[in-house]
Amino acid sequence: MHHTTISIADDHPFVLASMTAVLQGVPQFAVVHQCANGKDLLDALSKVETDLVVTDFSMTREDRSVDGFGLLAELRRRHPDVKIVLLTALVNAGIFTRALSVGVGALVSKTDSISELARACARVKISRSPYLSPAVQSIIHGASMDHPNTSKARLTPKELEVVRLLVAGRSLAQIASQLGRSPSTISTQKYNASRKIGATSYTQLIRYAYENGLT
């Protein structure tokens, strides 16, 4: 039997072990790499490329240099044939839409049933159409209906990325360097994000990030 090889990346050891156990339990899957951050994932793939990558979007506990859309862009650039499954706690439709536009083949929420991970991996391997888990579909549908609980969708993906990295402890200069933007652009995006959500302090930014799954 030909096995579909998989690389997994998540900065929470328990989640990493759980994903490995679920996928290893499927006869046609073989987990080759288990990584704690984006840099480790790229390093592992440079040595042995796999058919699929299952990765979190926000991995900021260790190395923050390759994360979020930066990681997705590097995966597409270095490994264009590898299928990407994004497993995330994020609840923002704007980020989901942008992730699909940069080549993510499947989106699964950490609030979904654990069986959704294996289903997404199986589907993305054989289908050119993106796979959206039930929870992700619900989030996107809620945003399109302008549900009152999706006020976070008012921020652009770039503004959300800046807020996420600020809350993770990055300075404006570090964010500018990581995202390849000027410090003045990052400052403007921080200002716009704060204005849109009504945050007048760093504490309010942190609260927003936690309430909207950006941490």
CSV table of C-alpha atoms in Angstrom, one decimal:
chain,number,residue,atom,x,y,z
A,1,MET,CA,0.0,0.0,0.0
A,2,HIS,CA,1.2,3.5,-0.9
A,3,HIS,CA,1.2,5.7,2.2
A,4,THR,CA,0.4,9.4,2.1
A,5,THR,CA,3.3,11.0,4.0
A,6,ILE,CA,2.5,13.9,6.4
A,7,SER,CA,4.3,16.6,8.3
A,8,ILE,CA,2.7,18.1,11.4
A,9,ALA,CA,3.4,21.4,13.1
A,10,ASP,CA,1.9,22.8,16.3
A,11,ASP,CA,3.5,24.5,19.3
A,12,HIS,CA,1.4,22.6,21.9
A,13,PRO,CA,2.9,19.2,22.6
A,14,PHE,CA,-0.5,17.7,23.6
A,15,VAL,CA,-2.1,18.8,20.3
A,16,LEU,CA,0.9,17.6,18.3
A,17,ALA,CA,0.7,14.2,20.0
A,18,SER,CA,-3.0,14.0,19.5
A,19,MET,CA,-2.8,14.8,15.8
A,20,THR,CA,-0.1,12.2,15.4
A,21,ALA,CA,-2.1,9.5,17.1
A,22,VAL,CA,-5.2,10.3,15.0
A,23,LEU,CA,-3.4,10.3,11.7
A,24,GLN,CA,-1.2,7.3,12.5
A,25,GLY,CA,-4.4,5.4,13.2
A,26,VAL,CA,-5.4,5.7,9.5
A,27,PRO,CA,-3.7,2.9,7.5
A,28,GLN,CA,-2.9,5.0,4.4
A,29,PHE,CA,-1.2,7.8,6.4
A,30,ALA,CA,2.4,7.9,7.7
A,31,VAL,CA,3.5,10.8,9.9
A,32,VAL,CA,7.1,11.6,9.0
A,33,HIS,CA,7.8,14.9,10.8
A,34,GLN,CA,6.5,16.4,14.1
A,35,CYS,CA,7.5,20.0,14.5
A,36,ALA,CA,7.0,22.6,17.2
A,37,ASN,CA,7.2,25.7,15.0
A,38,GLY,CA,7.4,26.9,11.4
A,39,LYS,CA,11.2,27.0,11.2
A,40,ASP,CA,11.5,23.4,12.3
A,41,LEU,CA,8.8,22.4,9.7
A,42,LEU,CA,10.6,24.1,6.8
A,43,ASP,CA,13.9,22.5,7.9
A,44,ALA,CA,12.4,19.1,8.1
A,45,LEU,CA,10.8,19.4,4.7
A,46,SER,CA,14.0,20.5,3.1
A,47,LYS,CA,15.5,17.1,4.1
A,48,VAL,CA,12.5,14.9,3.4
A,49,GLU,CA,9.5,16.4,1.6
A,50,THR,CA,6.1,14.9,2.4
A,51,ASP,CA,2.8,14.7,0.5
A,52,LEU,CA,0.9,16.8,3.1
A,53,VAL,CA,1.5,19.4,5.7
A,54,VAL,CA,-0.9,19.8,8.7
A,55,THR,CA,0.0,23.1,10.5
A,56,ASP,CA,-1.3,25.5,13.0
A,57,PHE,CA,-1.5,29.2,11.9
A,58,SER,CA,-0.2,30.7,15.1
A,59,MET,CA,2.8,29.1,16.7
A,60,THR,CA,4.4,31.7,18.9
A,61,ARG,CA,5.7,29.8,21.9
A,62,GLU,CA,9.1,29.1,20.5
A,63,ASP,CA,10.5,30.5,17.2
A,64,ARG,CA,8.3,33.3,15.9
A,65,SER,CA,10.4,34.1,12.8
A,66,VAL,CA,8.3,31.9,10.5
A,67,ASP,CA,4.6,32.0,11.4
A,68,GLY,CA,1.2,32.8,10.0
A,69,PHE,CA,1.0,33.9,6.4
A,70,GLY,CA,4.8,34.1,6.2
A,71,LEU,CA,4.9,30.4,6.8
A,72,LEU,CA,2.2,29.6,4.3
A,73,ALA,CA,4.1,31.7,1.7
A,74,GLU,CA,7.3,29.9,2.3
A,75,LEU,CA,5.6,26.5,2.1
A,76,ARG,CA,4.2,27.5,-1.3
A,77,ARG,CA,7.4,28.9,-2.5
A,78,ARG,CA,9.7,26.0,-1.4
A,79,HIS,CA,7.3,23.1,-1.8
A,80,PRO,CA,4.6,24.0,-4.4
A,81,ASP,CA,3.4,20.4,-4.7
A,82,VAL,CA,2.8,19.8,-1.0
A,83,LYS,CA,-0.8,20.0,0.0
A,84,ILE,CA,-1.5,22.2,3.1
A,85,VAL,CA,-4.1,21.5,5.8
A,86,LEU,CA,-4.5,24.4,8.2
A,87,LEU,CA,-5.7,23.4,11.7
A,88,THR,CA,-6.4,26.4,13.8
A,89,ALA,CA,-8.3,28.0,16.7
A,90,LEU,CA,-8.8,31.1,14.7
A,91,VAL,CA,-12.4,32.3,14.2
A,92,ASN,CA,-11.8,34.9,11.5
A,93,ALA,CA,-13.4,34.5,8.1
A,94,GLY,CA,-11.0,37.1,6.6
A,95,ILE,CA,-8.0,35.0,7.5
A,96,PHE,CA,-9.7,31.9,6.2
A,97,THR,CA,-10.4,33.5,2.9
A,98,ARG,CA,-6.8,34.8,2.5
A,99,ALA,CA,-5.4,31.4,3.5
A,100,LEU,CA,-7.4,29.7,0.7
A,101,SER,CA,-6.1,32.4,-1.7
A,102,VAL,CA,-2.4,31.5,-1.0
A,103,GLY,CA,-2.9,27.8,-1.5
A,104,VAL,CA,-4.2,26.2,1.6
A,105,GLY,CA,-6.1,23.1,0.5
A,106,ALA,CA,-8.2,22.4,3.7
A,107,LEU,CA,-9.3,24.4,6.7
A,108,VAL,CA,-10.1,22.6,10.0
A,109,SER,CA,-11.1,24.3,13.3
A,110,LYS,CA,-9.8,23.0,16.6
A,111,THR,CA,-13.4,23.0,17.7
A,112,ASP,CA,-14.3,20.4,15.1
A,113,SER,CA,-14.6,16.7,15.8
A,114,ILE,CA,-11.1,15.1,15.8
A,115,SER,CA,-12.3,12.9,12.9
A,116,GLU,CA,-12.4,16.0,10.7
A,117,LEU,CA,-8.6,16.1,10.6
A,118,ALA,CA,-8.3,12.7,9.0
A,119,ARG,CA,-11.2,13.5,6.7
A,120,ALA,CA,-9.5,16.8,5.5
A,121,CYS,CA,-6.2,15.0,4.9
A,122,ALA,CA,-8.0,12.4,2.8
A,123,ARG,CA,-10.0,14.9,0.8
A,124,VAL,CA,-7.2,17.4,0.1
A,125,LYS,CA,-5.0,14.6,-1.4
A,126,ILE,CA,-7.5,13.7,-4.1
A,127,SER,CA,-9.5,16.9,-4.7
A,128,ARG,CA,-8.6,20.2,-6.2
A,129,SER,CA,-11.5,21.9,-4.4
A,130,PRO,CA,-10.7,23.3,-0.9
A,131,TYR,CA,-12.1,21.3,2.0
A,132,LEU,CA,-13.9,23.4,4.7
A,133,SER,CA,-14.8,21.6,8.0
A,134,PRO,CA,-18.2,22.2,9.5
A,135,ALA,CA,-17.0,24.7,12.0
A,136,VAL,CA,-15.1,26.7,9.4
A,137,GLN,CA,-18.1,26.7,7.1
A,138,SER,CA,-20.2,28.0,10.0
A,139,ILE,CA,-17.7,30.8,10.7
A,140,ILE,CA,-17.6,31.9,7.1
A,141,HIS,CA,-21.3,31.7,6.7
A,142,GLY,CA,-21.7,33.8,9.9
A,143,ALA,CA,-19.4,36.5,8.6
A,144,SER,CA,-21.3,36.6,5.3
A,145,MET,CA,-24.5,37.1,7.1
A,146,ASP,CA,-22.9,39.9,9.2
A,147,HIS,CA,-23.6,38.0,12.4
A,148,PRO,CA,-23.1,40.3,15.5
A,149,ASN,CA,-20.5,37.9,16.9
A,150,THR,CA,-18.2,38.4,13.9
A,151,SER,CA,-17.1,42.0,14.6
A,152,LYS,CA,-13.6,40.7,14.3
A,153,ALA,CA,-14.1,40.3,10.5
A,154,ARG,CA,-14.0,44.1,10.3
A,155,LEU,CA,-10.2,44.0,10.5
A,156,THR,CA,-8.3,43.2,7.4
A,157,PRO,CA,-6.0,40.1,7.4
A,158,LYS,CA,-3.0,42.4,7.5
A,159,GLU,CA,-4.4,44.2,10.6
A,160,LEU,CA,-5.2,41.0,12.3
A,161,GLU,CA,-1.7,39.7,11.7
A,162,VAL,CA,-0.2,42.8,13.3
A,163,VAL,CA,-2.5,42.5,16.3
A,164,ARG,CA,-1.7,38.9,16.7
A,165,LEU,CA,2.0,39.5,16.7
A,166,LEU,CA,1.8,42.5,19.0
A,167,VAL,CA,-0.1,40.4,21.6
A,168,ALA,CA,2.6,37.7,21.1
A,169,GLY,CA,5.1,40.2,22.4
A,170,ARG,CA,6.7,41.4,19.2
A,171,SER,CA,7.7,45.1,18.8
A,172,LEU,CA,6.7,47.2,15.8
A,173,ALA,CA,10.2,46.9,14.4
A,174,GLN,CA,10.2,43.1,14.8
A,175,ILE,CA,6.8,42.8,13.1
A,176,ALA,CA,7.9,45.0,10.3
A,177,SER,CA,11.0,42.9,9.7
A,178,GLN,CA,9.1,39.6,9.9
A,179,LEU,CA,6.3,40.7,7.6
A,180,GLY,CA,8.5,42.6,5.2
A,181,ARG,CA,6.7,45.9,5.7
A,182,SER,CA,8.0,49.3,6.8
A,183,PRO,CA,7.7,50.3,10.5
A,184,SER,CA,5.4,53.2,9.5
A,185,THR,CA,3.1,50.8,7.7
A,186,ILE,CA,2.9,48.5,10.7
A,187,SER,CA,2.2,51.5,13.0
A,188,THR,CA,-0.6,52.6,10.7
A,189,GLN,CA,-2.1,49.1,10.7
A,190,LYS,CA,-1.9,49.0,14.5
A,191,TYR,CA,-3.6,52.4,14.7
A,192,ASN,CA,-6.4,51.4,12.2
A,193,ALA,CA,-7.0,48.1,14.0
A,194,SER,CA,-7.2,49.8,17.4
A,195,ARG,CA,-9.6,52.4,16.1
A,196,LYS,CA,-11.9,49.8,14.5
A,197,ILE,CA,-12.2,47.7,17.6
A,198,GLY,CA,-12.2,50.7,20.0
A,199,ALA,CA,-9.0,49.7,21.8
A,200,THR,CA,-7.3,52.5,23.6
A,201,SER,CA,-4.7,50.4,25.4
A,202,TYR,CA,-2.5,47.4,25.0
A,203,THR,CA,-4.7,45.5,27.6
A,204,GLN,CA,-7.7,46.0,25.4
A,205,LEU,CA,-5.8,44.7,22.4
A,206,ILE,CA,-4.9,41.6,24.4
A,207,ARG,CA,-8.6,41.1,25.4
A,208,TYR,CA,-9.7,41.4,21.8
A,209,ALA,CA,-7.1,38.9,20.7
A,210,TYR,CA,-8.2,36.3,23.3
A,211,GLU,CA,-11.9,36.8,22.6
A,212,ASN,CA,-11.3,36.3,18.9
A,213,GLY,CA,-9.0,33.4,18.9
A,214,LEU,CA,-5.9,35.2,17.8
A,215,THR,CA,-3.6,33.8,20.5
